[in-house]
PDB file of C-alpha atoms in Angstrom:
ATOM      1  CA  UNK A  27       0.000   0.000   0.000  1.00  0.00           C
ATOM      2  CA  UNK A  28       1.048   3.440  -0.283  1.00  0.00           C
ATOM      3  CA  UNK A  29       2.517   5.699   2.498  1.00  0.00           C
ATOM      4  CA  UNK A  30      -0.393   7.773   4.102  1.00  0.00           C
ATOM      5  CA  UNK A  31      -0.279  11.575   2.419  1.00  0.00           C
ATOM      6  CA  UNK A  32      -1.402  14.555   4.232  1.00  0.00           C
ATOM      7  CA  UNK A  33      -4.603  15.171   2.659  1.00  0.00           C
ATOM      8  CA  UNK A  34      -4.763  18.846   3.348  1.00  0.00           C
ATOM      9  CA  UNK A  35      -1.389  19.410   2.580  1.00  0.00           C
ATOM     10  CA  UNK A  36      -1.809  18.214  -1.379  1.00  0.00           C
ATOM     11  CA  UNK A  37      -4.914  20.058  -1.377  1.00  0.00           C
ATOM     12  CA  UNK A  38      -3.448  23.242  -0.585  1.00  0.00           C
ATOM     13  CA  UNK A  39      -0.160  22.491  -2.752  1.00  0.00           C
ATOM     14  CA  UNK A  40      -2.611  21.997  -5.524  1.00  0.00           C
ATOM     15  CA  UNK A  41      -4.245  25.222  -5.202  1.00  0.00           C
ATOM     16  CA  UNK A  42      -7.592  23.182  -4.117  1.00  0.00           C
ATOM     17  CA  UNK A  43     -10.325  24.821  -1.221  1.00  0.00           C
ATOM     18  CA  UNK A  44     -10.955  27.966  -2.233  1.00  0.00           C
ATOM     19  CA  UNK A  45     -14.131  29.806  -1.014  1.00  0.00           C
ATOM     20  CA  UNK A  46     -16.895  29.910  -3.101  1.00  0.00           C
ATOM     21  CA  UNK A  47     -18.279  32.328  -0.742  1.00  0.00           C
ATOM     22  CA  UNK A  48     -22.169  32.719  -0.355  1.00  0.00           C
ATOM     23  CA  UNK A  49     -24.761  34.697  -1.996  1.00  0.00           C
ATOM     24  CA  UNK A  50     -28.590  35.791  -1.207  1.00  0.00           C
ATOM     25  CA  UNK A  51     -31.524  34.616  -1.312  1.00  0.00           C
ATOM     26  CA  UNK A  52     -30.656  31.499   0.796  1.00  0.00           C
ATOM     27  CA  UNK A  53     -32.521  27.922   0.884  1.00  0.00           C
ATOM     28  CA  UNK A  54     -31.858  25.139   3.161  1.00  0.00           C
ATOM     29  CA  UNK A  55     -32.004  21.052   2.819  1.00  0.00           C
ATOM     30  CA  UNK A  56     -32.101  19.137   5.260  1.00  0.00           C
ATOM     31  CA  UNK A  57     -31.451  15.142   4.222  1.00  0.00           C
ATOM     32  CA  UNK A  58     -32.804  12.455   5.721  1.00  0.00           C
ATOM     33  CA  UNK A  59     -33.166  13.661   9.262  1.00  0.00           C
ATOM     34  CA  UNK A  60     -35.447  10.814   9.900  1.00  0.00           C
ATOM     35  CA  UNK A  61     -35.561   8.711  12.975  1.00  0.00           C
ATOM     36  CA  UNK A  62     -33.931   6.091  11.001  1.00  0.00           C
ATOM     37  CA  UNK A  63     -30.849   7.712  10.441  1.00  0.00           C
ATOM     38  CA  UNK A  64     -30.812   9.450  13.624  1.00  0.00           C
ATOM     39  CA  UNK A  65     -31.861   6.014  15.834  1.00  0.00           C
ATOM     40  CA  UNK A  66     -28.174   4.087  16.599  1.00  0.00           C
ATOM     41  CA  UNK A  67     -30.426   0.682  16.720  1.00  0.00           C
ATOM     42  CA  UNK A  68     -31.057   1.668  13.086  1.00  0.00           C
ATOM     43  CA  UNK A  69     -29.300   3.118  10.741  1.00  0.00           C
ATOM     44  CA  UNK A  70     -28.008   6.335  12.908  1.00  0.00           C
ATOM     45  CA  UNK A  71     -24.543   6.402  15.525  1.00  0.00           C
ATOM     46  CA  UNK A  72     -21.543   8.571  15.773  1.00  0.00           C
ATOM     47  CA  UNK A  73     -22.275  12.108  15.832  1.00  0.00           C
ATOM     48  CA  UNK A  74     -25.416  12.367  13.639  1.00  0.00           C
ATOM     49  CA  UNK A  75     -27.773  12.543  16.725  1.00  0.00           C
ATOM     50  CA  UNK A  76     -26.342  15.799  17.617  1.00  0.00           C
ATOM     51  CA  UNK A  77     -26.091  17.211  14.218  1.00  0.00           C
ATOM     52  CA  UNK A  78     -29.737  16.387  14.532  1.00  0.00           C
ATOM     53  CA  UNK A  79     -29.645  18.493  17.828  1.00  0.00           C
ATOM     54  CA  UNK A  80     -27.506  21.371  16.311  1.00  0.00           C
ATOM     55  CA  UNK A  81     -29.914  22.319  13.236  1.00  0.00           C
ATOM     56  CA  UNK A  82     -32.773  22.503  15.451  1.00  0.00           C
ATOM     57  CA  UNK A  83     -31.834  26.285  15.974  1.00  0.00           C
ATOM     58  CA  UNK A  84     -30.678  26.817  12.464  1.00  0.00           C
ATOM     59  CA  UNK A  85     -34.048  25.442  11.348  1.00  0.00           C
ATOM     60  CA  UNK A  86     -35.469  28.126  13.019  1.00  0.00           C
ATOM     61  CA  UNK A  87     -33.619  30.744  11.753  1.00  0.00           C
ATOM     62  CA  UNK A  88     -34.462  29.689   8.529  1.00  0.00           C
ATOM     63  CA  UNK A  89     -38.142  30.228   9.036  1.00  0.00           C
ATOM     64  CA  UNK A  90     -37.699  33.415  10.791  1.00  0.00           C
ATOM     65  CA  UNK A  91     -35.648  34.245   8.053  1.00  0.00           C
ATOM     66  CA  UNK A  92     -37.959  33.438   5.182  1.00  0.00           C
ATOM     67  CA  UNK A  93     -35.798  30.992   3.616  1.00  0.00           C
ATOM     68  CA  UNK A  94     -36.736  28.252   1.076  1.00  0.00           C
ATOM     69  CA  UNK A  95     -36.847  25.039   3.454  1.00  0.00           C
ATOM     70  CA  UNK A  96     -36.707  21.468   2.012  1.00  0.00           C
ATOM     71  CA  UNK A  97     -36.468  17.963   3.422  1.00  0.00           C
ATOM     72  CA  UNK A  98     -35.641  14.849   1.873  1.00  0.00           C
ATOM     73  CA  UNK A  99     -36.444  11.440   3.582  1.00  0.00           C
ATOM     74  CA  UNK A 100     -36.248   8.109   2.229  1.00  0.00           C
ATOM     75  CA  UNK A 101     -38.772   6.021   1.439  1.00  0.00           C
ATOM     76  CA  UNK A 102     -39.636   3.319  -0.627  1.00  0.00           C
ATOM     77  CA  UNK A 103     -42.940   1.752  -2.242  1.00  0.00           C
ATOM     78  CA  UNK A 104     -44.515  -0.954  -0.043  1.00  0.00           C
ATOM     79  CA  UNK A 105     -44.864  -3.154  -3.107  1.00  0.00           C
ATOM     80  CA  UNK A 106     -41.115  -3.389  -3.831  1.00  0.00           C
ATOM     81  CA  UNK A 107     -41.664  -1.554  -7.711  1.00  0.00           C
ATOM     82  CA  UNK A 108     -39.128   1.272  -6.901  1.00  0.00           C
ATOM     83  CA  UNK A 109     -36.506  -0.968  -5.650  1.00  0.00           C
ATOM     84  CA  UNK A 110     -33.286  -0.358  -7.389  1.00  0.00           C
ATOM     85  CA  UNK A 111     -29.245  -1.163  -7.002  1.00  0.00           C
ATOM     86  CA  UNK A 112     -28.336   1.121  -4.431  1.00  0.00           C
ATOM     87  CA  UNK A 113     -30.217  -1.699  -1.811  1.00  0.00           C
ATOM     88  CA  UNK A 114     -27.851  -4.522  -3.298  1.00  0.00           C
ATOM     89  CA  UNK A 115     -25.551  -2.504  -1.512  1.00  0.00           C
ATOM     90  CA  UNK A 116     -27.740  -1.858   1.419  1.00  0.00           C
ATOM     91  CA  UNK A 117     -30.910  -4.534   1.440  1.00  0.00           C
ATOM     92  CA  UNK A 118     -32.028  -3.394   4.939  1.00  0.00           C
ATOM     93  CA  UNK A 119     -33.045  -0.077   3.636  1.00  0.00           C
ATOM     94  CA  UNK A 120     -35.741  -1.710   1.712  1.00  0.00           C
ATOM     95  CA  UNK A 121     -37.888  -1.676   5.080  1.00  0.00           C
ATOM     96  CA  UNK A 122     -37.684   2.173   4.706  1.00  0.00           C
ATOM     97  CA  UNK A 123     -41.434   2.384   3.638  1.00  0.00           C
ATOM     98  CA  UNK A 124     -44.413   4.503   4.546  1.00  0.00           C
ATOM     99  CA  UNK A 125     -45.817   2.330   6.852  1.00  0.00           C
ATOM    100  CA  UNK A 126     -42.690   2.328   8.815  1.00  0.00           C
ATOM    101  CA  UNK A 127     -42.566   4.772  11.839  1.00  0.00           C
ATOM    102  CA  UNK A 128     -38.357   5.012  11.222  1.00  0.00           C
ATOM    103  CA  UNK A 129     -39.143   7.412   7.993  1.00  0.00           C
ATOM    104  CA  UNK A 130     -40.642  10.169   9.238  1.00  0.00           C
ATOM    105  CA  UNK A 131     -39.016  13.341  10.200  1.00  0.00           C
ATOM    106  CA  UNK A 132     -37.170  13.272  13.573  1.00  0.00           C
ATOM    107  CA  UNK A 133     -39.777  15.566  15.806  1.00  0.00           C
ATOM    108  CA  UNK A 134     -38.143  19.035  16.325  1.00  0.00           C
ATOM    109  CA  UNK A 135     -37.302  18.662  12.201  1.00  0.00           C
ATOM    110  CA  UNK A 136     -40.311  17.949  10.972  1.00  0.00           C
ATOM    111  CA  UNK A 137     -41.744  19.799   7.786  1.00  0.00           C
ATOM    112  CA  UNK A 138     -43.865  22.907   8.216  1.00  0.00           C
ATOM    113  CA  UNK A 139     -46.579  23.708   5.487  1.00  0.00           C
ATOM    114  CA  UNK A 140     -45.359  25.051   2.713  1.00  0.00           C
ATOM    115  CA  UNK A 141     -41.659  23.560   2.630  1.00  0.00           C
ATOM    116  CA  UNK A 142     -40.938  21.177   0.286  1.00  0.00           C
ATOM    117  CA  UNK A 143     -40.617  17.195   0.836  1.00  0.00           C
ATOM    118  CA  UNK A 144     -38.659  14.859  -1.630  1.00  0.00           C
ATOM    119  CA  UNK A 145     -38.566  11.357  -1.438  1.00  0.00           C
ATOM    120  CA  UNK A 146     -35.837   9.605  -2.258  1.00  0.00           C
ATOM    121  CA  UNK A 147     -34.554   5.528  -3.148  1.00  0.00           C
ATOM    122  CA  UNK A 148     -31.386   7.156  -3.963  1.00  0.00           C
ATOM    123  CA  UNK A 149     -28.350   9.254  -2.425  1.00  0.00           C
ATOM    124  CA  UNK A 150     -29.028  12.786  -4.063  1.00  0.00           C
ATOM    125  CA  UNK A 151     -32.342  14.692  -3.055  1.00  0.00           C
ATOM    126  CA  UNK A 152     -31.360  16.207  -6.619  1.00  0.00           C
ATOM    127  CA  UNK A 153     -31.607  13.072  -8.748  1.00  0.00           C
ATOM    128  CA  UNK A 154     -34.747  13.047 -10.329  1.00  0.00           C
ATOM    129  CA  UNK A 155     -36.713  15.081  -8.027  1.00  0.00           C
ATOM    130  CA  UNK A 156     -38.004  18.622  -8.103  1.00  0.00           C
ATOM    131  CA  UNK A 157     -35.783  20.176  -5.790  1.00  0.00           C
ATOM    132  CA  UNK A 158     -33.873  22.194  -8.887  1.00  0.00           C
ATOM    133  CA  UNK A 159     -36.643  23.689 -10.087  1.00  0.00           C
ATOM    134  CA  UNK A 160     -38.124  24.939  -7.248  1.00  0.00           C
ATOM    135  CA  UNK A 161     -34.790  26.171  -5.788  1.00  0.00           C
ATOM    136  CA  UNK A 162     -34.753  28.416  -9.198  1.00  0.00           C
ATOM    137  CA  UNK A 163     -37.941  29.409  -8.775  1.00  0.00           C
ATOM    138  CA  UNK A 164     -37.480  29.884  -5.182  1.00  0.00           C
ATOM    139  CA  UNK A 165     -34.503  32.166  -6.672  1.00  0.00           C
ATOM    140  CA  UNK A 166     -32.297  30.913  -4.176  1.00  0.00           C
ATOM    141  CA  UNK A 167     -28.505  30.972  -4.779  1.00  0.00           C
ATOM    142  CA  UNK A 168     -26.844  29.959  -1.618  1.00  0.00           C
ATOM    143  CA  UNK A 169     -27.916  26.524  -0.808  1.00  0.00           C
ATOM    144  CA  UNK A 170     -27.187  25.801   2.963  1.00  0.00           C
ATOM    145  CA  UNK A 171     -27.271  22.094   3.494  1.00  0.00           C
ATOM    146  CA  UNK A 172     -27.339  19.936   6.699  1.00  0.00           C
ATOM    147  CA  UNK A 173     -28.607  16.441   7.561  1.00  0.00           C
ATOM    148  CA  UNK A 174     -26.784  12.893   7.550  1.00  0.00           C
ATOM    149  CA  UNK A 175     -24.425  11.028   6.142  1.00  0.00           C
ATOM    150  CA  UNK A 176     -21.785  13.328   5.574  1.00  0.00           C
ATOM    151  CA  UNK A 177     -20.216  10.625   3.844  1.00  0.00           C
ATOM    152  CA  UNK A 178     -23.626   9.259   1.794  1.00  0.00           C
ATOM    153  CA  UNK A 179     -26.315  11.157   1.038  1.00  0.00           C
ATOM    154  CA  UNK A 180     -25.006  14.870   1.968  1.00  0.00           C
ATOM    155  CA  UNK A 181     -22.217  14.536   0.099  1.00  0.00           C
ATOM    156  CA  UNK A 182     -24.143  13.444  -3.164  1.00  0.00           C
ATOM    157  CA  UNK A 183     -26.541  16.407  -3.067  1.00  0.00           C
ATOM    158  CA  UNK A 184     -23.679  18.587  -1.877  1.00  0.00           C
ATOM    159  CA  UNK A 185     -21.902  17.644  -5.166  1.00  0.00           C
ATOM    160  CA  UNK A 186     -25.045  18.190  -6.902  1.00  0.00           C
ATOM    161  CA  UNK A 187     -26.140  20.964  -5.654  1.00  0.00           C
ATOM    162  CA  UNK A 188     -22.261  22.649  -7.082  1.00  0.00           C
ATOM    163  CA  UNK A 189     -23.392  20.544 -10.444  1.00  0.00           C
ATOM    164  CA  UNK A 190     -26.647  22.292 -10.735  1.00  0.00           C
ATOM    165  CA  UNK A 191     -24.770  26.571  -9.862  1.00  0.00           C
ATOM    166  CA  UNK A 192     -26.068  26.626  -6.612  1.00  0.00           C
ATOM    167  CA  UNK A 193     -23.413  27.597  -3.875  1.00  0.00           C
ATOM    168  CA  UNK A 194     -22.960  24.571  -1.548  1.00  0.00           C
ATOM    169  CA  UNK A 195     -22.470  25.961   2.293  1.00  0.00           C
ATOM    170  CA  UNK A 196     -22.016  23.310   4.791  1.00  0.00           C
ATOM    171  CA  UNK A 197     -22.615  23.676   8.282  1.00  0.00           C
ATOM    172  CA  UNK A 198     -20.280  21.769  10.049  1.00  0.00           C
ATOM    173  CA  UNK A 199     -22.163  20.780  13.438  1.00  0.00           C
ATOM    174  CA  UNK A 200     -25.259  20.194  11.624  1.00  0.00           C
ATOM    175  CA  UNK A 201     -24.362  17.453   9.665  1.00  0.00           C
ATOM    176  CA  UNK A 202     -23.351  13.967  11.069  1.00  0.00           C
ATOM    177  CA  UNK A 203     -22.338  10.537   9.733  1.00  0.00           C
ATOM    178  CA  UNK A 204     -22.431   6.788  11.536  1.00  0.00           C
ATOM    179  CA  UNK A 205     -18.731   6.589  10.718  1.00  0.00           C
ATOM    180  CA  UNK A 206     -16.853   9.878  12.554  1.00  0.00           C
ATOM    181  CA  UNK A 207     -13.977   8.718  10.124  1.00  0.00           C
ATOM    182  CA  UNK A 208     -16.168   9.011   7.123  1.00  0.00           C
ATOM    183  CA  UNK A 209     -17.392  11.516   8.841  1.00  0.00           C
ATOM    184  CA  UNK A 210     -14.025  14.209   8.769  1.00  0.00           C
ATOM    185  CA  UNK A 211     -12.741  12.922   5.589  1.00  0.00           C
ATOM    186  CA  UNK A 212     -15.515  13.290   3.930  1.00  0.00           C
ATOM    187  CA  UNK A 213     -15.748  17.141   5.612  1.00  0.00           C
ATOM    188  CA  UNK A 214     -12.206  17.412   4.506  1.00  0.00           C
ATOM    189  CA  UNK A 215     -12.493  16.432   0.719  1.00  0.00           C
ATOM    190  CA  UNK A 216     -15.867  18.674   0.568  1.00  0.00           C
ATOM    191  CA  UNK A 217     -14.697  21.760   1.517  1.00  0.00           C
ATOM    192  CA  UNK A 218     -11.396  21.346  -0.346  1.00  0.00           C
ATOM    193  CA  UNK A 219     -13.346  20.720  -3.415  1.00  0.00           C
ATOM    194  CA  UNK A 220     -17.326  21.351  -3.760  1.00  0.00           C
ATOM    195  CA  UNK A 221     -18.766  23.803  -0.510  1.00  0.00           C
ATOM    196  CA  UNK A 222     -18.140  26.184   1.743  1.00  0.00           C
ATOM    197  CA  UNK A 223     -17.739  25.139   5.580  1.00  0.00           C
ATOM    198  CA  UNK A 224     -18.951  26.902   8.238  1.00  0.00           C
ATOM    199  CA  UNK A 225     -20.292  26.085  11.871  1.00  0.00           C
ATOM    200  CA  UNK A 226     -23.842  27.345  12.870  1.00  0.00           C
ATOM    201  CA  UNK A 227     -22.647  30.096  15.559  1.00  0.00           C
ATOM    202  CA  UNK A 228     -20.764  31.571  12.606  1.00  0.00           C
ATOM    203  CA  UNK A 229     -23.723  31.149  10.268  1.00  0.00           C
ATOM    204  CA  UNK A 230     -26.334  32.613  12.466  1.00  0.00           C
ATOM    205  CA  UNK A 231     -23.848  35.323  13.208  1.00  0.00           C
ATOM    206  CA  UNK A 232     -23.542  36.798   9.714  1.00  0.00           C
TER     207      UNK A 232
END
């Protein structure tokens, strides 16, 4: 194997993590803060319960703010037609249906009327849903994202949201992953390459 390199080190050497800054009108997403992901028995652990905790407040100032708000959640059909390769990798997220209490919306993050909800089978709450549209029609340039897995499902929509001209702005206590590993290099390679980072005090600050 090869010797271990300092990640941040070639980053910077490169000329990689430069600020993309962030623009008004803001939106935020929240993915898949659902008691399934947030529930260690389930599919939740390391430090995505209190990224759960941490957006509570930022949640808030979202509304109070009059930002765009949307959620994603998983979920698939009780009849198995949506089923697709991503649960070859992970079978036991086929049980992720309506019926199942573990899909909805952990309490203190649940949906308010008139924010959006996406529903998901796959990693991105871009891929194939309407989030890009109504983000554009929303007008919203600064996308601030939080929710769980860094690793999974935030970093696929983070990467998305850069793919689609929005401006990616990670808040760094809000979002969590099973794996704290996964967790920081995954943090790491995002802000070197595809968002912003910031924490929420600084967030709610400016």
């Amino acid at each position: 194997m090869p010797p271990e390199d300092d990640a941040a080190e070639i980053y910077r050497r490169q000329g990689f993590g430069g600020d993309i800054g962030a623009v008004a009108p803001y939106g935020l997403l929240l993915v898949d803060f659902a008691v399934a992901f947030v529930d260690p028995e389930l599919f939740g652990g390391g430090n995505i319960g209190e990224a759960a905790g941490h957006s509570v407040g930022l949640l808030d100032h979202a509304r109070s703010a009059g930002w765009p708000v949307a959620h994603s959640q998983i979920v698939y059909g009780e009849d198995g037609a949506d089923a697709n390769v991503w649960l070859e990798k992970i079978p036991a997220m086929r049980t992720l249906t309506a019926a199942n209490p573990a899909t909805e919306f952990v309490g203190e993050l649940t949906p308010a009327p008139g924010e959006l909800v996406i529903r998901k089978t796959v990693p991105s709450a871009f891929f194939g849903s309407a989030l890009t549209p109504w983000l554009v029609h929303h007008g919203v340039k600064t996308l601030v994202i939080v929710g769980c897995t860094t690793s999974g499902c935030v970093r696929a929509s983070t990467v998305d949201a850069l793919s689609y001209g929005f401006r990616p702005v990670l808040v760094s206590d809000c979002v969590g992953d099973r794996s704290l590993q996964a967790h920081h290099a995954s943090m790491l390679d995002l802000q070197a390459k595809y968002a912003s980072v910031v924490d929420s005090a600084a967030l709610l600050a400016g």
